[in-house]
PDB file of C-alpha atoms in Angstrom:
ATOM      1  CA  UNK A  45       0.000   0.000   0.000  1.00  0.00           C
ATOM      2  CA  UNK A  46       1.137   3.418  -0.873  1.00  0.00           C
ATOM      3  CA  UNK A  47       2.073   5.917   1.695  1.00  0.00           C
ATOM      4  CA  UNK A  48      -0.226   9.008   2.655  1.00  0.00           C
ATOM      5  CA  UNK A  49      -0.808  11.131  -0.410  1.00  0.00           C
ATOM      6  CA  UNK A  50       0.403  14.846   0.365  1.00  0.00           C
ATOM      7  CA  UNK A  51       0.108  18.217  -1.226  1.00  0.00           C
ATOM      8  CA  UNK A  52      -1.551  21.916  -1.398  1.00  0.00           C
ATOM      9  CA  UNK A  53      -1.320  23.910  -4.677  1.00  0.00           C
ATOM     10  CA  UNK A  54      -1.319  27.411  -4.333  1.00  0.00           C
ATOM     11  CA  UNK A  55      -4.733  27.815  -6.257  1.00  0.00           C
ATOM     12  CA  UNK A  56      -6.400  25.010  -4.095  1.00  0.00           C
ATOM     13  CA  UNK A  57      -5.234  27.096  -0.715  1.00  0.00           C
ATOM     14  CA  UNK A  58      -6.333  30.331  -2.363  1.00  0.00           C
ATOM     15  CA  UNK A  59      -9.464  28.954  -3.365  1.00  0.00           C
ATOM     16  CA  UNK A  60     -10.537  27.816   0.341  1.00  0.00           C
ATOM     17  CA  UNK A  61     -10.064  30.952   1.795  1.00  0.00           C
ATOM     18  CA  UNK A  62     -12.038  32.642  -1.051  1.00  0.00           C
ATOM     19  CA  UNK A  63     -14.546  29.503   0.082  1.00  0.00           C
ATOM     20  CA  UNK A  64     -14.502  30.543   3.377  1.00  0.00           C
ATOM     21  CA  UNK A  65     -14.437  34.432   2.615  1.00  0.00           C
ATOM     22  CA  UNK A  66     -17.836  33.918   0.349  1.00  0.00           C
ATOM     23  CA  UNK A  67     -20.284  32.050   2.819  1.00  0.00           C
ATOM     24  CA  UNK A  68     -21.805  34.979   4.423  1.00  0.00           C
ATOM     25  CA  UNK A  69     -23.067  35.797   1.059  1.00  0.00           C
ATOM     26  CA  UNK A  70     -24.793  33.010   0.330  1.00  0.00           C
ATOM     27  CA  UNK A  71     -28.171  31.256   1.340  1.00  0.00           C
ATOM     28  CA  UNK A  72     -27.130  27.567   1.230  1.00  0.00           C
ATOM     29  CA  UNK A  73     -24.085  25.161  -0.067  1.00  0.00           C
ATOM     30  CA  UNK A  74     -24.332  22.527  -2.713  1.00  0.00           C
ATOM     31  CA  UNK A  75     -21.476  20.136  -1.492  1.00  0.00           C
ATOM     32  CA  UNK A  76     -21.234  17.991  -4.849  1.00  0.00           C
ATOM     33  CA  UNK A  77     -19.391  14.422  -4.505  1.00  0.00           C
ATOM     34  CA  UNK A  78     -18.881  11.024  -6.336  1.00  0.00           C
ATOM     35  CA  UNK A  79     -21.522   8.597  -5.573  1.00  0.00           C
ATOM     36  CA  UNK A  80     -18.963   5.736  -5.603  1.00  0.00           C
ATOM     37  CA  UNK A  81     -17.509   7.716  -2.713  1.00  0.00           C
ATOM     38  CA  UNK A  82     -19.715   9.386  -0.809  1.00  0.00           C
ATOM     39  CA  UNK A  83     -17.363   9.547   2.087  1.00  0.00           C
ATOM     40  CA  UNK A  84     -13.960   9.591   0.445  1.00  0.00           C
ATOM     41  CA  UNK A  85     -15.069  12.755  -1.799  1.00  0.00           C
ATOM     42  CA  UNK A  86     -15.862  15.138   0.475  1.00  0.00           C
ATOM     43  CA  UNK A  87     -13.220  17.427   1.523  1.00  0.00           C
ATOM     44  CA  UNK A  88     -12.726  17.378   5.802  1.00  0.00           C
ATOM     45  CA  UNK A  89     -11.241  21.003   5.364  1.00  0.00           C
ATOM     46  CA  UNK A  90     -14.435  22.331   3.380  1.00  0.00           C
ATOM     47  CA  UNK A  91     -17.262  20.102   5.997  1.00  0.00           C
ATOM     48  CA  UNK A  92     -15.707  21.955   8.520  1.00  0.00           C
ATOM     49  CA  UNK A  93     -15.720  25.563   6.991  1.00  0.00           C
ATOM     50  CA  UNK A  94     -19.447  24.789   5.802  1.00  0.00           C
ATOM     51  CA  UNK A  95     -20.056  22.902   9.327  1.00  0.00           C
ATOM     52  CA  UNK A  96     -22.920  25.791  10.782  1.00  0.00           C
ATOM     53  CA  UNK A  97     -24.075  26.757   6.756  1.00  0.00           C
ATOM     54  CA  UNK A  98     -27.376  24.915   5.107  1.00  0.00           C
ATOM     55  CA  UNK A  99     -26.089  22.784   2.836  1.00  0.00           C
ATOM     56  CA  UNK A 100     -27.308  19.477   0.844  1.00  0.00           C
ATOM     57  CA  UNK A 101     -25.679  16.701  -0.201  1.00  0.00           C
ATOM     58  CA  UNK A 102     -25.324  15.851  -4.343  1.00  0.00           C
ATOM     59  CA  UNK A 103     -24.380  12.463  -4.721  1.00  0.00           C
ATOM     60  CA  UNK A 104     -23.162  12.644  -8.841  1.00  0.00           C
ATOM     61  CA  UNK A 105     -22.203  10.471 -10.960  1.00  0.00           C
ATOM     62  CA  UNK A 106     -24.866   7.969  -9.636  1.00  0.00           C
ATOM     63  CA  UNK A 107     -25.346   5.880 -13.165  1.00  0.00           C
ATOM     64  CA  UNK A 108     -21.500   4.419 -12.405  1.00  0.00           C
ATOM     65  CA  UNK A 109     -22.699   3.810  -8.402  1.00  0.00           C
ATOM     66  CA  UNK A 110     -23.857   0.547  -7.083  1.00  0.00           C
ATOM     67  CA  UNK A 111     -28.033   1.847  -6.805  1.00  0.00           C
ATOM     68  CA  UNK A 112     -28.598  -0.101  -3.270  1.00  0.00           C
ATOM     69  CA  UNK A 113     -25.410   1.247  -1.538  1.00  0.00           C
ATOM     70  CA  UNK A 114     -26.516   4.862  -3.061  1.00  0.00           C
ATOM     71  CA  UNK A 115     -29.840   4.092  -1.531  1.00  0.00           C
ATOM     72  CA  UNK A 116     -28.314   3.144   1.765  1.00  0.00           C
ATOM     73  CA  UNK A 117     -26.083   6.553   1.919  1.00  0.00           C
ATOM     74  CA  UNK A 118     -28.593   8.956   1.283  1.00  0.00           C
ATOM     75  CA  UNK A 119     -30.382   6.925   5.026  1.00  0.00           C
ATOM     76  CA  UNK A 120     -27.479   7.426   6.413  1.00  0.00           C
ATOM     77  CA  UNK A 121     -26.885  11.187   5.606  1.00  0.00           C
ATOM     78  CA  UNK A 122     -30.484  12.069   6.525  1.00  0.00           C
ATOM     79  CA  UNK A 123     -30.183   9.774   9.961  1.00  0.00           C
ATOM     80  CA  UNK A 124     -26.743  12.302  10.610  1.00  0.00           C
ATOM     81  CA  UNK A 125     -29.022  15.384   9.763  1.00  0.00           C
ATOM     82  CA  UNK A 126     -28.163  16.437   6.377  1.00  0.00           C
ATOM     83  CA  UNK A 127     -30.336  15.767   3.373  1.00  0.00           C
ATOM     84  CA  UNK A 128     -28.923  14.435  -0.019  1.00  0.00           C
ATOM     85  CA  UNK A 129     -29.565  14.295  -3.849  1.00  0.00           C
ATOM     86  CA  UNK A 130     -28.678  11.120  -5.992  1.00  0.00           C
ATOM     87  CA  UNK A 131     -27.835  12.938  -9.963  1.00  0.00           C
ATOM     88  CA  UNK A 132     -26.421  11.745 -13.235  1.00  0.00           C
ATOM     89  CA  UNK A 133     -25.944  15.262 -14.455  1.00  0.00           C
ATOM     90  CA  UNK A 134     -24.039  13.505 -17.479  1.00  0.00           C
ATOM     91  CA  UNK A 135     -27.648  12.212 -18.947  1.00  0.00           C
ATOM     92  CA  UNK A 136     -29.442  15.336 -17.372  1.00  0.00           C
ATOM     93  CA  UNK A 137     -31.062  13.082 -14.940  1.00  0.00           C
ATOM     94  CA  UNK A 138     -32.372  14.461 -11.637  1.00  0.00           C
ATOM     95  CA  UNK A 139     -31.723  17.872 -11.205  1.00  0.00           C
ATOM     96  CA  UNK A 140     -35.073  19.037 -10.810  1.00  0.00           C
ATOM     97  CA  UNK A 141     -34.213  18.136  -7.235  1.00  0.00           C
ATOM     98  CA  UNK A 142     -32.175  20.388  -6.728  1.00  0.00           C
ATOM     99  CA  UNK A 143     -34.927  23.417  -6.908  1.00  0.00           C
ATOM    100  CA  UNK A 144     -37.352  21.915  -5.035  1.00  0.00           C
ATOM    101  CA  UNK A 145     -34.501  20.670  -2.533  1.00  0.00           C
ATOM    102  CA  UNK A 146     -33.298  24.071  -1.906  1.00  0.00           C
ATOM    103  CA  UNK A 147     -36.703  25.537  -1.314  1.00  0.00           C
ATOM    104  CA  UNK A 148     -37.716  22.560   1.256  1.00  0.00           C
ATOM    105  CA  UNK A 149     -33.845  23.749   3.117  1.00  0.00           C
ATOM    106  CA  UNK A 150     -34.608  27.619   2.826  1.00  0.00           C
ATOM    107  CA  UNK A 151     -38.455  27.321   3.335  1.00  0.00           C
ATOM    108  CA  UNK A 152     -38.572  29.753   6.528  1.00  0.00           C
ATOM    109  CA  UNK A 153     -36.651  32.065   4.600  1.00  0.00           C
ATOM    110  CA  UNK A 154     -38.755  32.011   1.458  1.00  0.00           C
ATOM    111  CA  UNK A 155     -41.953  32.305   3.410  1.00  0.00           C
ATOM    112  CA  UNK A 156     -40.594  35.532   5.152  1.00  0.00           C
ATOM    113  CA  UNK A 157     -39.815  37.105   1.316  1.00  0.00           C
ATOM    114  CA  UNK A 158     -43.193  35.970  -0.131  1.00  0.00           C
ATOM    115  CA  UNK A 159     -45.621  37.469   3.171  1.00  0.00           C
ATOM    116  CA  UNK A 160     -43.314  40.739   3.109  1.00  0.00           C
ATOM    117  CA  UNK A 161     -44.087  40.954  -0.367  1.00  0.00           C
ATOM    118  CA  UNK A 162     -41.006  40.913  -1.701  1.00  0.00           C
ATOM    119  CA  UNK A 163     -40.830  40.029  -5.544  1.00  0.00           C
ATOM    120  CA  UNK A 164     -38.104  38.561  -7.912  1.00  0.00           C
ATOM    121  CA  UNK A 165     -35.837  37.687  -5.018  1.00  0.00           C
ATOM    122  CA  UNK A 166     -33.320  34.833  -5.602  1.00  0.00           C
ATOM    123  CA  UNK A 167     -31.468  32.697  -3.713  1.00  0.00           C
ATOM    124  CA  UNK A 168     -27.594  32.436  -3.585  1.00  0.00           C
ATOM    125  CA  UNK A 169     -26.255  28.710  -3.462  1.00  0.00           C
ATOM    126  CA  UNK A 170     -22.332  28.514  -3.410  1.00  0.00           C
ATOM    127  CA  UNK A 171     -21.323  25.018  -4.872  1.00  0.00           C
ATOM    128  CA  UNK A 172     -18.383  22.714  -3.704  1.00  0.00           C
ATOM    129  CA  UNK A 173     -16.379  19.512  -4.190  1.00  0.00           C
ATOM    130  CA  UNK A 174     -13.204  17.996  -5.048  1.00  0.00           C
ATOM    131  CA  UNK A 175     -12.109  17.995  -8.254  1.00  0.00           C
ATOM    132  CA  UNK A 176     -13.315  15.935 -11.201  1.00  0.00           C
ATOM    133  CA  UNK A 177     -17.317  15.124  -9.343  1.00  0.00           C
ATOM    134  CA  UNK A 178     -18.904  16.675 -12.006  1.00  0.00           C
ATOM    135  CA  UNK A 179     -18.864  20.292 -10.595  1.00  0.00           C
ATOM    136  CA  UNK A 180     -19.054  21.814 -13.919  1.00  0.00           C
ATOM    137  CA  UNK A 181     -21.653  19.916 -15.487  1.00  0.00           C
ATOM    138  CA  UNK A 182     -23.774  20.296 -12.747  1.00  0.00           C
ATOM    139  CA  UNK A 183     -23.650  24.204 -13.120  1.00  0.00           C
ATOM    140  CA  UNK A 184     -23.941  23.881 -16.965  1.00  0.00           C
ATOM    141  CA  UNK A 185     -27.114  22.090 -16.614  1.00  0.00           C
ATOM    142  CA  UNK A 186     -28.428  23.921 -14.170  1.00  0.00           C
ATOM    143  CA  UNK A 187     -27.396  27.600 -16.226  1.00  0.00           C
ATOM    144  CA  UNK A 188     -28.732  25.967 -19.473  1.00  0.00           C
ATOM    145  CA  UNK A 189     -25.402  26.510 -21.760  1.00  0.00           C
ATOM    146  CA  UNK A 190     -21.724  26.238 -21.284  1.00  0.00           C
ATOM    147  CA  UNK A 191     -20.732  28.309 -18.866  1.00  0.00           C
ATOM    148  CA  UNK A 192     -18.337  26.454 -16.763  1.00  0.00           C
ATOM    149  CA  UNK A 193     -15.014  24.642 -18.295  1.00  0.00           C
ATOM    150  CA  UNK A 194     -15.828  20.738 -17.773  1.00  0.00           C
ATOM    151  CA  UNK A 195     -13.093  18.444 -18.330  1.00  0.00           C
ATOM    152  CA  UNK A 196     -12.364  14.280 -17.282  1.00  0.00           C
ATOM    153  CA  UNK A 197      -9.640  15.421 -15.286  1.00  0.00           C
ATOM    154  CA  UNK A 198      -9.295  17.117 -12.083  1.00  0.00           C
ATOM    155  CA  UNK A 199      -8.452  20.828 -11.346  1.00  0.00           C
ATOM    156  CA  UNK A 200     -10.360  22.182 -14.311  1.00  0.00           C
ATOM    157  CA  UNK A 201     -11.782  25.513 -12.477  1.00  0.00           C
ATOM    158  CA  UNK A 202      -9.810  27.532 -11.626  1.00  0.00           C
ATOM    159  CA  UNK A 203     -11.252  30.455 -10.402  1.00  0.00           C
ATOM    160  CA  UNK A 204     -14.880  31.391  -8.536  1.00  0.00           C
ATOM    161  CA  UNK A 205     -17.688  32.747 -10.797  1.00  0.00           C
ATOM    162  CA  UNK A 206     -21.517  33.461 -10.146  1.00  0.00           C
ATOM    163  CA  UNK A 207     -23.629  32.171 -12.722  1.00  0.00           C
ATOM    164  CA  UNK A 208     -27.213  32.838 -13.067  1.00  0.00           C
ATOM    165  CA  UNK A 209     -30.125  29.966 -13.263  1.00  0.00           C
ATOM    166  CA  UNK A 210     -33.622  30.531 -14.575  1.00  0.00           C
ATOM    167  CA  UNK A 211     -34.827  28.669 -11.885  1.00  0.00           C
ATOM    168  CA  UNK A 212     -34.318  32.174  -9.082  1.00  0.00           C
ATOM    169  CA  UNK A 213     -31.000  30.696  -7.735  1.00  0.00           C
ATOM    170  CA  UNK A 214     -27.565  32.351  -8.404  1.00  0.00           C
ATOM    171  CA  UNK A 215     -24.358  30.005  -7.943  1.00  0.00           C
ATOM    172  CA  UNK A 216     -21.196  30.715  -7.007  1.00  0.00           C
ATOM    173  CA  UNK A 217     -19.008  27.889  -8.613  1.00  0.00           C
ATOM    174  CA  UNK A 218     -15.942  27.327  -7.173  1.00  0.00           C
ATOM    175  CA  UNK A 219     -12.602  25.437  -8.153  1.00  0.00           C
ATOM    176  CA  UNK A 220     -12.418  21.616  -7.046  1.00  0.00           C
ATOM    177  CA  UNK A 221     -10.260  21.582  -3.826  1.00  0.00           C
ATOM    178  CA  UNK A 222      -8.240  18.642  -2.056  1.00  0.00           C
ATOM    179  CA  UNK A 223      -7.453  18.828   1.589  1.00  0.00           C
ATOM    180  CA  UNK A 224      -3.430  19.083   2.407  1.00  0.00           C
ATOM    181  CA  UNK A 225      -2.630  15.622   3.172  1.00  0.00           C
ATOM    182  CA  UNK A 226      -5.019  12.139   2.791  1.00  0.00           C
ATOM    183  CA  UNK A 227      -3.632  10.264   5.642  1.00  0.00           C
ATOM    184  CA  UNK A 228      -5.990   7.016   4.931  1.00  0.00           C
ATOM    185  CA  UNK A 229      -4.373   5.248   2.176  1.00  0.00           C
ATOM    186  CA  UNK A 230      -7.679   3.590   1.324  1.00  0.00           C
ATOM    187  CA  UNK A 231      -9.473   7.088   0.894  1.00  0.00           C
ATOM    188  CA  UNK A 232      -6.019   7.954  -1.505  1.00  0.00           C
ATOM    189  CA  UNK A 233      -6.537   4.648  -3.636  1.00  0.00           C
ATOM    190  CA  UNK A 234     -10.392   5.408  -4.061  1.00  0.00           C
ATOM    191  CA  UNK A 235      -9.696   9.194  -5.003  1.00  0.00           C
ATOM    192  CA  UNK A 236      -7.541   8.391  -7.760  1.00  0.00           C
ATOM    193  CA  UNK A 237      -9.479   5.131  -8.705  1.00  0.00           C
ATOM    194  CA  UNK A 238     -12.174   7.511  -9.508  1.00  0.00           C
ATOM    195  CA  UNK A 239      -9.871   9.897 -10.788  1.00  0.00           C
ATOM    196  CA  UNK A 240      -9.732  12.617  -8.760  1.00  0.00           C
ATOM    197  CA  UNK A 241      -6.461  12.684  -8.347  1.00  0.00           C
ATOM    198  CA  UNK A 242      -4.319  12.735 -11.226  1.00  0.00           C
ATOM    199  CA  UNK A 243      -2.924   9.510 -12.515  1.00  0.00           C
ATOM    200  CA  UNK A 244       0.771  10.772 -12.660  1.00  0.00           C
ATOM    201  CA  UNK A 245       0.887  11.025  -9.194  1.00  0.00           C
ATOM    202  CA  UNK A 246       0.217   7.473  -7.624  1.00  0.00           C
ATOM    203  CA  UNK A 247       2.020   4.188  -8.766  1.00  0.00           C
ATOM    204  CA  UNK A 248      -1.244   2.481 -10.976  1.00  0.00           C
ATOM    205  CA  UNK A 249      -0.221  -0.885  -9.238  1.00  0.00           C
ATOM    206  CA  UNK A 250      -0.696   0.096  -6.197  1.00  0.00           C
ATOM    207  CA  UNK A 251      -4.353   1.228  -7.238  1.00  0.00           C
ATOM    208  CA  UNK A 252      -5.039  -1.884  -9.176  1.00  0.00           C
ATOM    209  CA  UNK A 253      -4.549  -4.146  -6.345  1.00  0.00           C
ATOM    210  CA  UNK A 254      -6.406  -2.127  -4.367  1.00  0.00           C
ATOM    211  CA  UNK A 255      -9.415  -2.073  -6.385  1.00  0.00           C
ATOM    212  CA  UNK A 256      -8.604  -5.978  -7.211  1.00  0.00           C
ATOM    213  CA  UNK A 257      -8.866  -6.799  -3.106  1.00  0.00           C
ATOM    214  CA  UNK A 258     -11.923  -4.693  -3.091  1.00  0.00           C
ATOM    215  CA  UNK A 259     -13.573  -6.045  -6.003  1.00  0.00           C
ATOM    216  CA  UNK A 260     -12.911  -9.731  -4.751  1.00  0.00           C
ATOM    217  CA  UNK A 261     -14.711  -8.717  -1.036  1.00  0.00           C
ATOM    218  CA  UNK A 262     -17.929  -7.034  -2.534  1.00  0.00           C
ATOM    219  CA  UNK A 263     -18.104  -7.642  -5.908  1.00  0.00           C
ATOM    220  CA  UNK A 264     -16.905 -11.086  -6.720  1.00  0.00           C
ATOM    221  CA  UNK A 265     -19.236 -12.566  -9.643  1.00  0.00           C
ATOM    222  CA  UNK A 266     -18.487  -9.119 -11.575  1.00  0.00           C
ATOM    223  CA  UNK A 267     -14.921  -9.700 -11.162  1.00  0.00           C
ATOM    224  CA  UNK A 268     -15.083 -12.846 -12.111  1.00  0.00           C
ATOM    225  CA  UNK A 269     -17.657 -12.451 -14.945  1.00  0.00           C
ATOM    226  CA  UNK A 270     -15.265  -9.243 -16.718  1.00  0.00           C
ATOM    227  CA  UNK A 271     -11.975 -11.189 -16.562  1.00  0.00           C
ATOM    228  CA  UNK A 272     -13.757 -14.860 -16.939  1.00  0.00           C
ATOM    229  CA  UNK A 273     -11.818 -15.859 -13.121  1.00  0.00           C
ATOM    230  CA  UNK A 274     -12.591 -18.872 -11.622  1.00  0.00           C
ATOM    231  CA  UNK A 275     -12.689 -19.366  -7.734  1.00  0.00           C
ATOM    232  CA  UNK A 276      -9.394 -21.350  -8.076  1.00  0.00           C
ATOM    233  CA  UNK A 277      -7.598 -18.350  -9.764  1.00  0.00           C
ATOM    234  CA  UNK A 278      -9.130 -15.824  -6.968  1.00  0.00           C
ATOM    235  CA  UNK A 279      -8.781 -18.109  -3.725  1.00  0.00           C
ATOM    236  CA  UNK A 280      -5.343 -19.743  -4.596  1.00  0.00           C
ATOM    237  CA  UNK A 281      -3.416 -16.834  -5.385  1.00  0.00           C
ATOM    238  CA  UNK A 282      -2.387 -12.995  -3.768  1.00  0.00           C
ATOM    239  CA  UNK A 283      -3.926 -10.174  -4.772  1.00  0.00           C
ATOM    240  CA  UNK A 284      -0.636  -9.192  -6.279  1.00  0.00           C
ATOM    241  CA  UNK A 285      -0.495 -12.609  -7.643  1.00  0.00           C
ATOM    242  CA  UNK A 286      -3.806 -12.445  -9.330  1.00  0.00           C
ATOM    243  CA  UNK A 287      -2.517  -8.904 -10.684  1.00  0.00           C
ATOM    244  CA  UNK A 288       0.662 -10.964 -12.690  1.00  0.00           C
ATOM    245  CA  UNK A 289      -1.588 -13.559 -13.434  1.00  0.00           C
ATOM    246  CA  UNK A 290      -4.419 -11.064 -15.328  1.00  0.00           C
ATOM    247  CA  UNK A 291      -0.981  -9.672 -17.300  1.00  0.00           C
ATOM    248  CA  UNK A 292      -0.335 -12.346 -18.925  1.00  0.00           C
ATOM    249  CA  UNK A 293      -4.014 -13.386 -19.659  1.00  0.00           C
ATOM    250  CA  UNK A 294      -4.481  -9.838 -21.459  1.00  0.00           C
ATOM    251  CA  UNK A 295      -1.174 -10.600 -23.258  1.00  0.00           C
ATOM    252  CA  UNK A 296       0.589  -7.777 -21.814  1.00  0.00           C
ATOM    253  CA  UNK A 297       3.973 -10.439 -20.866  1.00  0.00           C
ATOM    254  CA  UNK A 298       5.166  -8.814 -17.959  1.00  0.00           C
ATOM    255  CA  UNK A 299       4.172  -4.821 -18.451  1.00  0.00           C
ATOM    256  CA  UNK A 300       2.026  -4.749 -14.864  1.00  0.00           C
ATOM    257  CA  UNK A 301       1.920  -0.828 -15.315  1.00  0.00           C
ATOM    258  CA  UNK A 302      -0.088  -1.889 -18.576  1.00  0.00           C
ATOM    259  CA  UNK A 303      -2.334  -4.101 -16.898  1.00  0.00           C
ATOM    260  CA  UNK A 304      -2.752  -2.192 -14.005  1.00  0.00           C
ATOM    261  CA  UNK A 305      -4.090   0.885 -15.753  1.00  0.00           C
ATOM    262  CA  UNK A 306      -6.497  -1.409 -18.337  1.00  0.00           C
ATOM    263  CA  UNK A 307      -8.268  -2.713 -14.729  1.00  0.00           C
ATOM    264  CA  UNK A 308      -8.478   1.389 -13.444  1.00  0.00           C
ATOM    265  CA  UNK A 309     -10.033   2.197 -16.745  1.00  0.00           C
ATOM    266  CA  UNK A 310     -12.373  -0.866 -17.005  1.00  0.00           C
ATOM    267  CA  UNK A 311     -13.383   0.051 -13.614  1.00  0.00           C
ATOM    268  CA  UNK A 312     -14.316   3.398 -14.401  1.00  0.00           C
ATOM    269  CA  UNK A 313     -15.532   2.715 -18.022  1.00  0.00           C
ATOM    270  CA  UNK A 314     -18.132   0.347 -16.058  1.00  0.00           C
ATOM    271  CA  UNK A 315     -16.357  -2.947 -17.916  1.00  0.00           C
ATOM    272  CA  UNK A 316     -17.106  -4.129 -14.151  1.00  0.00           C
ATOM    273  CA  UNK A 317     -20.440  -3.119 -13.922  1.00  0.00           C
ATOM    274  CA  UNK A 318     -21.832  -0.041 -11.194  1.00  0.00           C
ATOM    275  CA  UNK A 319     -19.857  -0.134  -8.353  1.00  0.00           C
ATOM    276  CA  UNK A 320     -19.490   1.991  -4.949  1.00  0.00           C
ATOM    277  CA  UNK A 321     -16.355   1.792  -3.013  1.00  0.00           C
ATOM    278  CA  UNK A 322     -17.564   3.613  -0.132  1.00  0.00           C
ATOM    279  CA  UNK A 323     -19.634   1.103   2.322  1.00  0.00           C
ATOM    280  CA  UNK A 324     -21.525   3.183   5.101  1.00  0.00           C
ATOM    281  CA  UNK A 325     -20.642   2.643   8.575  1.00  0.00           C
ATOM    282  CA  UNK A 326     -16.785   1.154   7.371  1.00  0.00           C
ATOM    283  CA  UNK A 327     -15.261   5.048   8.083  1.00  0.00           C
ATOM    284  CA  UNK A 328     -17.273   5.192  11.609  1.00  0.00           C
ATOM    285  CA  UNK A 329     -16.436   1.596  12.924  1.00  0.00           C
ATOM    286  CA  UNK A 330     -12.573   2.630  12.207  1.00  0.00           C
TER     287      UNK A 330
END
């Protein structure tokens, strides 16, 4: 396993004081995460900043998550006190949520506006997350047209904007922002698993038996079924054994780097079906 993943780009440090600068002006905080990692992609440093703000939950990205352990984290955000949205803004599926969501959150406030008679107001909504949840295409849906820089890579935005909805809600976007150091080597193997970290930075071995271990503890038959495994070739060997073993059945001699990144990308191109790698309660019982 690879040691604790550490740094802080200038822009990233910059950007969470701007983050922390902004939140008077807003009404409420869209905190946008992977739904594969509903725990690993959301950023300690920005919970904390956002800790006494409304704010709900967007679980993206949900057409690549497992749909039972999706159903099972939005329980367990709601039984901790903070509502959540399941989205595949990719497909433009489930955002009208988000409206409705908001005014359910801000409905003392709204109520106050509409018996003082106050007309046309709109609500500010400041929108967070790591990089490469879908941050952008969120706020491009939600504008109607391009106006934020999307990209399958992390660190895309750069800089905070306001953007303006038809739907009476302004958003302030803002860029995608890691915390300093990711001391849980599991949380750094699912960040850049997903992708949210970029691949130059971790060894893709290291992440390939990670997700290999995982796969063979909670998703076995679609392991099994994508690489046609047997039981003998799982139970009799390592996980780093059934890593050199997968090389040479994809003809790849002995390039491991090779194999290792054709299992990250059939994981995230879904060649392995929807999966989560999050598991509620895991994070709580450690």
């Amino acid at each position: 396993m690879v040691m604790a993943l550490q740094w802080y780009p200038g822009h990233m440090n910059k950007a969470k004081n701007q983050v922390q600068d902004r939140l008077k002006l807003v009404d409420i905080v869209l905190e946008i995460v992977d739904a594969r990692l509903p725990f690993s992609s959301r950023n300690p440093v920005l919970e904390q900043i956002i800790d006494q703000k409304k704010h709900i939950i967007i679980l993206n990205k949900s057409d690549l998550a497992d749909p039972k352990v999706t159903r099972d984290w939005k329980i367990n955000f709601q039984q901790e006190g903070t509502n959540s949205i399941e989205l595949d803004a990719k497909h433009n599926k489930g955002l009208g949520q988000i409206k409705s969501m908001i005014r359910s959150e801000l409905s003392e406030k709204i109520e106050r506006y509409e018996n003082n008679g106050v007309q046309n107001y709109r609500i500010k909504a400041m929108c967070i997350g790591i990089p490469n949840v879908g941050k952008s295409t969120i706020l491009n849906r939600l504008v109607g047209k391009n106006v934020a820089v999307t990209g399958n890579k992390p660190g895309v935005t750069k800089n905070q904007n306001w953007l303006k909805t038809s739907i009476g809600i302004d958003l302030l976007d803002t860029p995608g922002i890691l915390w300093p150091k990711i001391d849980d080597p599991k949380v750094g193997m699912k960040l850049a698993l997903s992708g949210a970290i970029k691949d130059k930075i971790y060894a893709p071995d290291d992440v390939a038996i990670y997700a290999l271990n995982f796969l063979e503890t909670h998703y076995m038959d679609q392991l099994q079924e994508a690489y046609g495994l047997t039981n003998a070739d799982i139970f009799n060997h390592t996980t780093p054994e059934l890593l050199m073993n997968l090389t040479q059945k994809f003809g790849y001699r002995d390039d491991y780097d090779r194999a290792s990144r054709r299992i990250i990308d059939d994981v995230r191109k879904l060649k392995l079906g929807r999966l989560t790698f999050d598991v509620p309660g895991e994070f709580y019982e450690e």
